[in-house]
Coordinates of C-alpha atoms in Angstrom, one line a residue:
X1 CA 161.6 96.3 87.0
X2 CA 161.7 99.2 89.7
X3 CA 163.6 101.2 87.2
X4 CA 160.8 100.8 84.6
X5 CA 158.3 101.9 87.2
X6 CA 160.3 105.1 88.0
X7 CA 160.6 105.8 84.3
X8 CA 156.8 105.4 83.9
X9 CA 155.8 107.6 86.9
X10 CA 156.6 111.0 85.5
X11 CA 154.3 110.4 82.5
X12 CA 151.4 110.0 84.9
X13 CA 151.8 112.8 87.3
X14 CA 148.1 113.6 87.4
X15 CA 147.4 110.7 89.8
X16 CA 149.1 112.3 92.8
X17 CA 146.8 115.3 92.4
X18 CA 143.5 113.3 92.5
X19 CA 141.5 112.9 95.7
X20 CA 138.5 110.5 95.8
X21 CA 136.1 111.0 98.8
X22 CA 132.6 110.3 99.9
X23 CA 130.4 111.9 102.6
X24 CA 129.0 109.8 105.5
X25 CA 126.1 111.4 107.4
X26 CA 122.7 110.5 109.0
X27 CA 119.6 111.8 107.3
X28 CA 119.2 115.5 107.8
X29 CA 122.7 116.2 109.1
X30 CA 123.4 118.6 106.2
X31 CA 125.2 116.4 103.7
X32 CA 123.5 117.7 100.5
X33 CA 124.0 121.4 101.7
X34 CA 127.6 120.8 102.4
X35 CA 128.0 119.2 98.9
X36 CA 126.4 122.4 97.4
X37 CA 128.9 124.6 99.2
X38 CA 131.9 122.5 98.0
X39 CA 130.6 122.8 94.4
X40 CA 130.1 126.6 94.7
X41 CA 133.6 127.3 96.2
X42 CA 135.4 125.1 93.7
X43 CA 133.5 126.9 90.9
X44 CA 131.9 123.6 89.6
X45 CA 128.5 125.2 89.8
X46 CA 127.9 128.8 88.7
X47 CA 125.6 131.1 90.6
X48 CA 123.1 130.7 87.8
X49 CA 123.0 126.9 88.0
X50 CA 123.0 126.9 91.8
X51 CA 120.0 125.6 93.7
X52 CA 119.5 123.9 97.0
X53 CA 120.5 120.2 96.9
X54 CA 122.2 120.3 93.5
X55 CA 123.0 116.6 93.5
X56 CA 119.5 115.5 94.5
X57 CA 117.7 115.7 91.2
X58 CA 114.5 113.9 92.1
X59 CA 111.6 115.9 93.5
X60 CA 111.1 113.2 96.1
X61 CA 114.7 113.7 97.3
X62 CA 114.2 117.4 97.7
X63 CA 110.9 117.1 99.5
X64 CA 112.0 114.5 102.0
X65 CA 115.5 115.9 102.4
X66 CA 117.1 112.5 101.7
X67 CA 119.4 111.1 99.0
X68 CA 118.0 108.1 97.2
X69 CA 120.3 107.7 94.2
X70 CA 124.0 108.2 94.8
X71 CA 125.7 110.8 92.5
X72 CA 129.3 111.5 91.6
X73 CA 130.8 114.9 90.5
X74 CA 134.3 116.1 89.8
X75 CA 135.6 119.4 91.2
X76 CA 138.8 121.3 90.3
X77 CA 140.5 123.0 93.2
X78 CA 143.6 125.2 93.3
X79 CA 145.5 125.1 96.6
X80 CA 148.8 127.0 97.0
X81 CA 149.2 127.3 93.3
X82 CA 148.7 123.6 92.6
X83 CA 145.6 122.3 90.8
X84 CA 143.8 119.2 92.3
X85 CA 141.0 117.0 91.0
X86 CA 138.5 116.2 93.7
X87 CA 136.0 113.4 93.0
X88 CA 133.0 113.5 95.3
X89 CA 131.1 110.2 95.3
X90 CA 127.8 111.0 97.0
X91 CA 126.1 108.2 98.9
X92 CA 122.5 107.5 99.9
X93 CA 122.0 107.9 103.6
X94 CA 119.3 105.4 104.4
X95 CA 119.7 101.8 105.8
X96 CA 117.8 100.3 102.8
X97 CA 120.6 101.3 100.5
X98 CA 123.6 100.0 102.5
X99 CA 125.0 97.9 99.7
X100 CA 125.2 100.9 97.3
X101 CA 126.9 102.8 100.2
X102 CA 129.5 100.0 100.6
X103 CA 130.3 100.1 96.9
X104 CA 130.6 103.9 96.9
X105 CA 132.9 103.7 99.9
X106 CA 135.1 101.0 98.1
X107 CA 135.6 103.5 95.3
X108 CA 137.2 106.2 97.7
X109 CA 140.3 106.8 99.7
X110 CA 138.7 109.1 102.2
X111 CA 135.4 110.1 103.8
X112 CA 134.0 113.3 105.4
X113 CA 132.1 112.3 108.5
X114 CA 129.4 114.9 109.1
X115 CA 127.8 115.1 112.5
X116 CA 125.1 117.6 113.4
X117 CA 126.2 119.7 116.3
X118 CA 122.6 119.8 117.7
X119 CA 121.7 116.1 117.2
X120 CA 125.0 114.3 117.9
X121 CA 125.9 110.9 116.5
X122 CA 123.1 108.7 115.1
X123 CA 122.9 105.0 114.4
X124 CA 123.2 105.3 110.6
X125 CA 126.4 107.3 110.9
X126 CA 128.0 104.6 113.0
X127 CA 127.1 101.8 110.7
X128 CA 128.4 103.6 107.6
X129 CA 131.5 104.7 109.6
X130 CA 132.3 101.1 110.3
X131 CA 132.0 100.3 106.6
X132 CA 134.4 103.1 105.8
X133 CA 136.9 102.0 108.5
X134 CA 136.6 98.4 107.1
X135 CA 137.8 99.7 103.7
X136 CA 140.7 101.6 105.4
X137 CA 139.4 105.1 104.5
X138 CA 140.9 108.2 106.0
X139 CA 138.1 109.9 108.1
X140 CA 137.8 113.7 108.3
X141 CA 135.4 114.5 111.1
X142 CA 133.2 117.6 110.6
X143 CA 131.0 119.3 113.1
X144 CA 128.2 120.8 111.0
X145 CA 125.4 123.3 111.9
X146 CA 127.6 124.9 114.4
X147 CA 125.6 128.2 114.0
X148 CA 122.4 126.7 115.4
X149 CA 121.2 128.0 118.8
X150 CA 120.7 124.4 119.9
X151 CA 124.3 123.3 119.0
X152 CA 126.3 121.5 121.7
X153 CA 129.8 121.6 120.1
X154 CA 131.8 120.4 123.1
X155 CA 129.5 117.4 123.9
X156 CA 129.3 116.3 120.2
X157 CA 133.1 116.6 119.9
X158 CA 133.5 114.2 122.8
X159 CA 131.2 111.7 121.0
X160 CA 133.3 112.0 117.8
X161 CA 136.6 111.6 119.6
X162 CA 135.2 108.5 121.4
X163 CA 133.9 107.0 118.2
X164 CA 136.8 107.7 115.8
X165 CA 139.8 107.9 118.2
X166 CA 140.8 111.1 116.4
X167 CA 142.5 114.1 117.9
X168 CA 140.2 116.8 119.1
X169 CA 142.0 119.4 116.9
X170 CA 141.3 117.3 113.8
X171 CA 137.5 118.0 114.0
X172 CA 136.6 120.8 111.7
X173 CA 133.7 123.1 112.9
X174 CA 131.6 124.2 110.0
X175 CA 128.2 125.5 108.9
X176 CA 127.2 124.4 105.4
X177 CA 124.4 127.0 105.4
X178 CA 126.7 130.0 106.1
X179 CA 129.8 128.6 104.4
X180 CA 131.8 128.6 107.6
X181 CA 134.7 126.1 107.5
X182 CA 134.3 125.1 103.9
X183 CA 137.9 126.2 102.9
X184 CA 139.3 124.2 105.8
X185 CA 137.4 121.2 104.7
X186 CA 138.8 121.5 101.1
X187 CA 142.3 121.9 102.5
X188 CA 141.9 118.8 104.7
X189 CA 140.7 116.8 101.7
X190 CA 143.9 117.6 99.9
X191 CA 146.2 117.3 102.9
X192 CA 144.8 114.3 104.7
X193 CA 143.3 112.0 102.0
X194 CA 146.0 110.0 100.2
X195 CA 146.2 110.1 96.4
X196 CA 144.8 106.9 94.7
X197 CA 147.2 104.0 94.1
X198 CA 147.1 102.1 90.9
X199 CA 149.1 101.5 87.7
X200 CA 147.7 103.2 84.5
X201 CA 149.6 100.6 82.4
X202 CA 148.3 97.5 84.1
X203 CA 145.3 95.5 82.6
X204 CA 142.1 97.5 83.1
X205 CA 140.3 96.9 86.4
X206 CA 137.4 99.3 87.2
X207 CA 134.6 99.2 89.8
X208 CA 131.0 100.1 88.9
X209 CA 129.5 102.0 91.9
X210 CA 126.3 103.2 90.2
X211 CA 124.2 103.3 87.1
X212 CA 121.5 105.6 85.7
X213 CA 119.1 105.2 82.8
X214 CA 118.9 107.7 80.0
X215 CA 116.0 107.3 77.5
X216 CA 118.2 108.3 74.6
X217 CA 121.6 106.6 75.4
X218 CA 120.5 103.6 77.5
X219 CA 122.2 102.6 80.8
X220 CA 125.1 104.8 81.8
X221 CA 127.5 103.1 84.3
X222 CA 129.6 105.1 86.7
X223 CA 132.9 103.6 87.6
X224 CA 136.2 104.2 89.4
X225 CA 139.4 102.9 87.6
X226 CA 141.6 101.0 90.0
X227 CA 144.2 100.0 87.5
X228 CA 144.8 100.5 83.8
X229 CA 143.3 102.9 81.3
X230 CA 140.0 102.8 79.4
X231 CA 139.7 104.6 76.0
X232 CA 136.8 105.4 73.7
X233 CA 136.1 102.5 71.4
X234 CA 137.6 99.9 73.6
X235 CA 136.1 96.4 73.7
X236 CA 135.2 95.9 77.4
X237 CA 133.6 93.2 79.5
X238 CA 131.5 93.3 82.7
X239 CA 133.0 90.4 84.6
X240 CA 130.1 89.2 86.8
X241 CA 127.4 89.3 84.2
X242 CA 129.8 88.1 81.4
X243 CA 128.5 90.6 78.8
X244 CA 130.9 92.4 76.6
X245 CA 130.4 95.9 75.0
X246 CA 132.1 98.6 72.9
X247 CA 132.8 101.7 74.9
X248 CA 131.0 104.2 72.6
X249 CA 131.6 107.1 74.9
X250 CA 133.6 107.5 78.1
X251 CA 134.2 110.6 80.1
X252 CA 134.2 112.3 83.5
X253 CA 131.3 113.6 85.6
X254 CA 131.1 117.3 86.0
X255 CA 127.6 118.8 86.6
X256 CA 126.9 117.4 83.2
X257 CA 128.8 114.5 81.5
X258 CA 132.1 115.6 79.9
X259 CA 133.4 113.2 77.3
X260 CA 137.2 112.3 77.3
X261 CA 139.4 110.2 75.0
X262 CA 140.6 108.1 78.0
X263 CA 140.1 107.7 81.7
X264 CA 143.0 106.4 83.8
X265 CA 143.8 104.7 87.1
X266 CA 142.6 106.7 90.1
X267 CA 139.9 108.6 88.3
X268 CA 136.1 108.4 88.3
X269 CA 134.2 108.4 85.0
X270 CA 131.2 107.0 83.1
X271 CA 130.7 104.6 80.2
X272 CA 127.9 104.6 77.6
X273 CA 127.7 101.5 75.5
X274 CA 124.1 101.3 74.4
X275 CA 123.0 98.9 77.2
X276 CA 119.2 98.7 77.3
X277 CA 118.6 96.3 80.2
X278 CA 119.2 97.4 83.8
X279 CA 119.9 93.8 84.8
X280 CA 123.1 93.8 82.7
X281 CA 124.8 96.5 84.9
X282 CA 125.3 95.5 88.5
X283 CA 126.6 97.8 91.2
X284 CA 129.9 96.3 92.4
X285 CA 130.8 94.6 89.1
X286 CA 134.3 94.8 87.6
X287 CA 135.0 96.3 84.1
X288 CA 138.0 94.9 82.2
X289 CA 139.3 94.6 78.6
X290 CA 138.2 91.6 76.6
X291 CA 141.6 91.0 75.0
X292 CA 143.6 91.8 78.2
X293 CA 141.5 90.9 81.2
X294 CA 142.6 91.8 84.7
X295 CA 144.0 88.8 86.7
X296 CA 141.5 89.3 89.6
X297 CA 138.1 91.0 90.0
X298 CA 137.4 93.6 92.7
X299 CA 136.2 91.9 95.9
X300 CA 132.9 92.6 97.5
X301 CA 130.4 92.1 94.7
X302 CA 127.1 90.6 95.6
X303 CA 123.6 90.5 94.0
X304 CA 121.3 92.8 95.9
X305 CA 118.6 90.7 97.5
X306 CA 115.1 92.2 98.2
X307 CA 114.2 92.0 101.9
X308 CA 110.6 93.0 101.9
X309 CA 107.8 91.8 99.6
X310 CA 104.4 93.3 98.9
X311 CA 101.7 92.9 96.2
X312 CA 101.0 96.0 94.0
X313 CA 97.7 96.0 92.2
X314 CA 96.1 98.6 89.9
X315 CA 92.9 100.0 91.5
X316 CA 91.3 99.7 88.0
X317 CA 92.0 96.2 86.8
X318 CA 92.1 97.4 83.1
X319 CA 95.3 99.2 83.9
X320 CA 97.4 96.0 84.5
X321 CA 99.4 96.4 81.3
X322 CA 100.1 100.1 82.0
X323 CA 101.3 99.1 85.5
X324 CA 103.6 96.5 83.9
X325 CA 105.1 99.1 81.6
X326 CA 105.5 101.6 84.5
X327 CA 107.3 99.1 86.7
X328 CA 109.6 98.2 83.8
X329 CA 110.6 101.8 83.4
X330 CA 111.2 102.2 87.1
X331 CA 113.4 99.1 87.1
X332 CA 115.6 100.8 84.5
X333 CA 116.4 103.5 87.1
X334 CA 116.4 101.1 90.0
X335 CA 117.8 97.7 89.4
X336 CA 117.1 96.7 93.1
X337 CA 113.4 96.5 92.4
X338 CA 112.2 93.0 91.4
X339 CA 108.7 92.1 90.4
X340 CA 106.7 89.2 88.9
X341 CA 103.0 88.9 88.0
X342 CA 100.6 87.4 90.5
X343 CA 96.9 87.2 90.8
X344 CA 94.6 87.5 93.8
X345 CA 91.0 86.5 94.1
X346 CA 90.2 89.7 95.9
X347 CA 92.3 92.2 93.9
X348 CA 92.6 90.7 90.4
X349 CA 95.9 90.8 88.5
X350 CA 98.9 92.6 89.9
X351 CA 102.6 92.1 90.8
X352 CA 104.5 90.7 93.7
X353 CA 107.4 93.1 94.2
X354 CA 110.6 92.8 96.2
X355 CA 112.1 95.9 97.9
X356 CA 115.3 96.6 99.8
X357 CA 113.2 97.8 102.8
X358 CA 110.2 99.9 103.8
X359 CA 111.6 103.3 102.6
X360 CA 112.4 101.7 99.2
X361 CA 108.8 100.4 99.1
X362 CA 107.4 103.9 99.9
X363 CA 109.6 105.5 97.3
X364 CA 108.5 103.1 94.5
X365 CA 104.8 103.7 95.4
X366 CA 105.3 107.5 95.3
X367 CA 107.2 107.4 92.0
X368 CA 104.4 105.2 90.4
X369 CA 101.8 107.8 91.4
X370 CA 103.9 110.8 90.5
X371 CA 105.8 109.8 87.4
X372 CA 103.3 107.5 85.8
X373 CA 99.9 108.6 87.3
X374 CA 99.2 105.1 88.5
X375 CA 96.9 104.7 91.5
X376 CA 97.8 101.4 93.1
X377 CA 96.7 99.2 96.0
X378 CA 99.6 97.8 98.1
X379 CA 99.0 94.7 100.1
X380 CA 100.5 94.1 103.5
X381 CA 104.3 93.8 103.2
X382 CA 106.0 90.6 104.3
X383 CA 109.5 89.1 104.3
X384 CA 110.7 85.9 102.6
X385 CA 110.6 82.7 104.5
X386 CA 112.3 79.3 104.1
X387 CA 109.9 76.4 104.4
X388 CA 111.2 72.8 104.9
X389 CA 108.7 70.1 104.0
X390 CA 108.4 66.6 105.5
X391 CA 109.6 65.0 102.3
X392 CA 112.9 66.9 102.5
X393 CA 112.1 69.6 99.9
X394 CA 112.9 73.2 100.6
X395 CA 110.8 76.2 99.4
X396 CA 111.4 80.0 99.5
X397 CA 108.1 81.7 100.3
X398 CA 107.6 85.3 99.3
X399 CA 103.9 85.4 99.6
X400 CA 102.0 83.9 102.6
X401 CA 99.2 82.6 100.3
X402 CA 101.8 80.3 98.6
X403 CA 102.4 78.4 101.9
X404 CA 101.8 74.6 101.5
X405 CA 99.3 72.7 103.6
X406 CA 100.4 72.6 107.3
X407 CA 100.4 68.8 107.4
X408 CA 103.3 68.8 104.8
X409 CA 105.4 71.4 106.7
X410 CA 108.3 70.2 108.8
X411 CA 109.5 73.6 110.0
X412 CA 109.8 77.2 108.8
X413 CA 112.8 79.6 109.1
X414 CA 112.5 83.4 109.1
X415 CA 115.2 86.1 108.6
X416 CA 116.6 87.8 111.7
X417 CA 118.4 91.1 111.9
X418 CA 120.8 92.8 114.2
X419 CA 119.3 96.2 115.2
X420 CA 121.2 99.1 116.7
X421 CA 119.2 101.9 118.4
X422 CA 120.7 105.1 119.8
X423 CA 118.6 107.1 122.1
X424 CA 118.4 109.3 125.2
X425 CA 118.7 107.3 128.4
X426 CA 115.2 108.3 129.6
X427 CA 113.6 106.3 126.9
X428 CA 115.4 103.0 127.5
X429 CA 112.4 101.4 129.3
X430 CA 109.9 102.2 126.6
X431 CA 112.2 101.1 123.8
X432 CA 113.0 97.8 125.5
X433 CA 109.3 97.1 126.0
X434 CA 108.6 97.8 122.3
X435 CA 111.5 95.6 121.1
X436 CA 110.7 92.7 123.4
X437 CA 107.1 92.9 122.4
X438 CA 108.3 92.5 118.8
X439 CA 110.2 89.2 119.8
X440 CA 113.5 91.1 120.2
X441 CA 116.4 89.9 122.4
X442 CA 118.6 92.4 124.0
X443 CA 122.3 91.8 123.0
X444 CA 123.9 94.6 124.8
X445 CA 123.8 98.3 125.8
X446 CA 126.6 100.8 126.0
X447 CA 126.5 104.5 127.1
X448 CA 128.0 106.7 124.4
X449 CA 127.8 109.7 126.8
X450 CA 126.1 110.2 130.1
X451 CA 122.6 110.5 128.5
X452 CA 123.0 108.7 125.2
X453 CA 122.7 104.9 125.0
X454 CA 123.3 102.4 122.2
X455 CA 121.1 99.4 122.5
X456 CA 121.8 96.2 120.4
X457 CA 118.9 93.8 119.7
X458 CA 118.4 90.7 117.6
X459 CA 114.9 90.5 116.3
X460 CA 112.9 88.9 113.4
X461 CA 112.8 91.2 110.3
X462 CA 109.0 90.5 109.9
X463 CA 108.4 92.4 113.1
X464 CA 110.0 95.6 112.0
X465 CA 108.4 95.5 108.6
X466 CA 105.0 96.8 109.9
X467 CA 104.9 99.9 112.1
X468 CA 108.1 99.4 114.2
X469 CA 109.8 102.5 113.0
X470 CA 106.8 104.8 113.6
X471 CA 106.3 103.4 117.1
X472 CA 110.0 103.7 117.9
X473 CA 109.8 107.4 117.0
X474 CA 106.6 107.8 119.1
X475 CA 107.9 106.1 122.3
X476 CA 111.2 108.1 122.1
X477 CA 109.5 111.4 121.2
X478 CA 111.6 111.4 118.0
X479 CA 115.0 111.0 119.7
X480 CA 115.8 107.4 118.8
X481 CA 117.7 106.6 115.6
X482 CA 117.6 103.0 114.2
X483 CA 119.8 101.0 112.0
X484 CA 119.8 97.3 111.1
X485 CA 121.6 94.7 109.0
X486 CA 120.4 91.1 108.2
X487 CA 122.1 88.3 110.2
X488 CA 120.7 84.9 109.5
X489 CA 117.6 82.6 109.0
X490 CA 116.3 80.9 112.2
X491 CA 113.7 78.3 112.9
X492 CA 110.5 79.8 114.3
X493 CA 107.1 78.6 115.4
X494 CA 105.2 80.3 112.6
X495 CA 101.6 79.7 111.4
X496 CA 99.7 80.9 108.4
X497 CA 96.6 82.9 109.3
X498 CA 93.8 83.2 106.8
X499 CA 91.1 85.9 107.0
X500 CA 87.7 84.7 105.7
X501 CA 84.7 86.7 104.7
X502 CA 81.6 84.6 104.6
X503 CA 83.8 81.5 104.4
X504 CA 85.8 82.8 101.4
X505 CA 89.5 83.3 102.2
X506 CA 90.8 86.7 101.2
X507 CA 94.3 85.8 100.0
X508 CA 95.6 89.4 100.1
X509 CA 95.0 89.6 103.9
X510 CA 96.7 86.3 104.8
X511 CA 99.9 86.6 106.9
X512 CA 102.5 84.4 108.7
X513 CA 102.3 85.0 112.4
X514 CA 104.2 83.6 115.4
X515 CA 102.1 80.9 117.1
X516 CA 102.1 82.8 120.5
X517 CA 100.7 86.0 118.9
X518 CA 98.2 84.4 116.5
X519 CA 95.1 84.5 118.7
X520 CA 95.5 88.2 119.7
X521 CA 96.5 89.2 116.2
X522 CA 93.4 87.4 114.7
X523 CA 91.1 89.1 117.2
X524 CA 92.5 92.5 116.5
X525 CA 92.3 92.2 112.7
X526 CA 88.7 90.9 112.9
X527 CA 87.7 93.8 115.0
X528 CA 89.4 96.3 112.7
X529 CA 87.7 94.8 109.6
X530 CA 84.4 95.0 111.3
X531 CA 84.9 98.7 111.6
X532 CA 86.1 99.2 108.1
X533 CA 83.8 97.0 106.0
X534 CA 80.7 98.8 104.8
X535 CA 77.4 97.1 105.9
X536 CA 75.6 95.2 103.1
X537 CA 72.0 94.0 102.6
X538 CA 73.3 90.7 104.1
X539 CA 75.3 89.6 107.1
X540 CA 79.1 89.4 106.7
X541 CA 80.9 86.9 108.9
X542 CA 84.6 87.7 109.4
X543 CA 86.8 84.9 110.7
X544 CA 90.5 84.5 111.4
X545 CA 91.6 80.9 110.8
X546 CA 94.7 78.8 111.3
X547 CA 94.3 75.8 109.0
X548 CA 90.8 74.5 109.8
X549 CA 90.7 76.1 113.3
X550 CA 88.9 79.4 113.7
X551 CA 90.6 81.6 116.3
X552 CA 88.5 84.8 116.1
X553 CA 85.2 85.8 114.7
X554 CA 83.2 89.0 114.2
X555 CA 79.9 89.7 112.4
X556 CA 78.8 92.8 110.4
X557 CA 75.1 92.9 110.8
X558 CA 72.9 93.2 107.7
X559 CA 71.1 96.4 106.8
X560 CA 67.5 95.6 107.4
X561 CA 64.5 97.0 105.5
X562 CA 61.3 97.2 107.5
X563 CA 59.2 94.8 105.4
X564 CA 56.3 94.8 107.9
X565 CA 55.6 98.5 107.6
X566 CA 52.7 98.0 105.3
X567 CA 50.9 95.6 107.7
X568 CA 48.5 97.6 109.8
X569 CA 47.1 95.5 112.6
X570 CA 45.7 92.1 111.6
X571 CA 47.0 88.7 112.5
X572 CA 50.7 88.4 113.7
X573 CA 51.2 85.4 111.3
X574 CA 51.0 87.8 108.3
X575 CA 54.0 89.8 109.7
X576 CA 55.9 86.5 110.5
X577 CA 55.3 85.3 106.9
X578 CA 56.9 88.5 105.5
X579 CA 59.8 88.2 107.9
X580 CA 60.4 84.6 107.0
X581 CA 60.3 85.5 103.3
X582 CA 62.9 88.3 104.0
X583 CA 65.1 85.8 105.9
X584 CA 65.2 83.4 102.9
X585 CA 66.1 86.3 100.6
X586 CA 68.9 87.4 102.9
X587 CA 70.2 83.8 103.0
X588 CA 70.2 83.5 99.2
X589 CA 71.8 87.0 98.9
X590 CA 74.6 86.0 101.2
X591 CA 75.4 83.0 99.0
X592 CA 75.8 85.1 95.9
X593 CA 76.6 88.5 97.5
X594 CA 80.0 89.9 96.9
X595 CA 81.8 91.7 99.7
X596 CA 83.6 94.8 98.5
X597 CA 86.8 95.3 100.4
X598 CA 88.0 99.0 100.7
X599 CA 91.7 99.9 100.3
X600 CA 92.0 100.9 104.0
X601 CA 91.2 97.3 105.0
X602 CA 94.4 96.1 103.3
X603 CA 96.5 98.7 105.2
X604 CA 94.6 98.2 108.4
X605 CA 96.9 95.3 109.3
X606 CA 99.7 97.8 109.5
X607 CA 97.9 100.0 112.0
X608 CA 96.6 97.5 114.5
X609 CA 98.1 99.1 117.6

């Protein structure tokens, strides 16, 4: 058999000249700029096509300086007279998209670890680095932004050596802006990253690491071939979803798609097969041939589960159908978004949406406004809870207003996370106070350098959904970086708090709160609503209730017209009669009066502190 292998090898020489790599970096450490330089030097992008952040094609990505969708691009590079194919699989940098990052990493053999010479190592970098090491990737450490006046190259090199156990001489100093060190990076990619392993003649086994929607061609899936060869016209199957398709067009990814007759083991490509539904293409799925399936699927596939839920409602209730269409179109580009219709007494018809995290939620909201001109009201975000009833039933609650009657509930479990915070040592006290106030438990702390500390906490996800990130940046003067991953569901003493206006519960403002914090939370939200609700002709009573028990109350006084102005002198009983008449009118008005709730009131819950 080994003789056959040797006989086959010369016919597939291209594999040893392929290098597949990704870039690991924290937000704003210069990943997109470095990718731009690599594309320029390898001649993949001409001067005319060149623009800042070539791979970030969404306006939102450019404005915020973040990568939301991962991208892949193939470069040709000639080193010492030998042509090489370099496949860069770009990854999103934010914690919300960590599953996509893990699949992109699984499609590579090496990773460029970029660290900003002025900022040092951040939490996000560490978590993605561990992912890469878990997949046995070769790490090439790069010290970027070396030209900045605030750069601390020696200190940051110490951090990199400590984190990766690499040799100090392996760290490449670079500046993506000026182009310094780019040639050394390309040489290191060729020299240090191993060529992909795989057998082009084995049954087809390819990993889907991303998909995009094209309005003319349907869903385009990006894949990395582990074993075998895929040809145009092949009958293929997506293993985890069980659907089979004809490969109408396959090819490789240059700046634009470049069709090929076949794509073999070790290479990265795309497949178009007229798929219309985003749900049919799942990141992490395995592609194989229908008539010659691969013996085992690629490990690590999982369905992406939304972590944060919020209601999205059109401001104008007539736009419900338009909102449904817009959400459907967004879902084609972003399969992680889930939504289902719901109705609220206060806001009319809308959708309960599931997001990967807070950044994902913000992005969806922005895209609805920009790409579809939809003005929407977003309710308070919450997480999903597991509710166990006294009769032994078990419910998953994504919306606090679906909570059953307290007398039927045995106990409730909520999701916990493991959080990792890296900060300067002077802010430890303030950060600990913040985290413990959010029901966090300190798991450990480690000094990375003399003035940089890594803190590990366990805390409920519900506590970080609100304003945790903003407050962390405030108490650390912007110096703390934060990363988390879900750990488990734990039993907690949670109660459902309802907000009532004139005895009518406002379902969009109900929330699940820890028992110990319920009273102070209820008081704060009532006070906040008192400020925000416009005064009416009648009195508005604001109450926070847990079951039948009222824990806080505020009153918005009625606007009062001076009905006695026309009584000059005369008997006091005439004035009293008019006032009594007014009082009856006010009472009747309060029974039929409708309290208009402004948009800020729904978001007020987020900004209570």
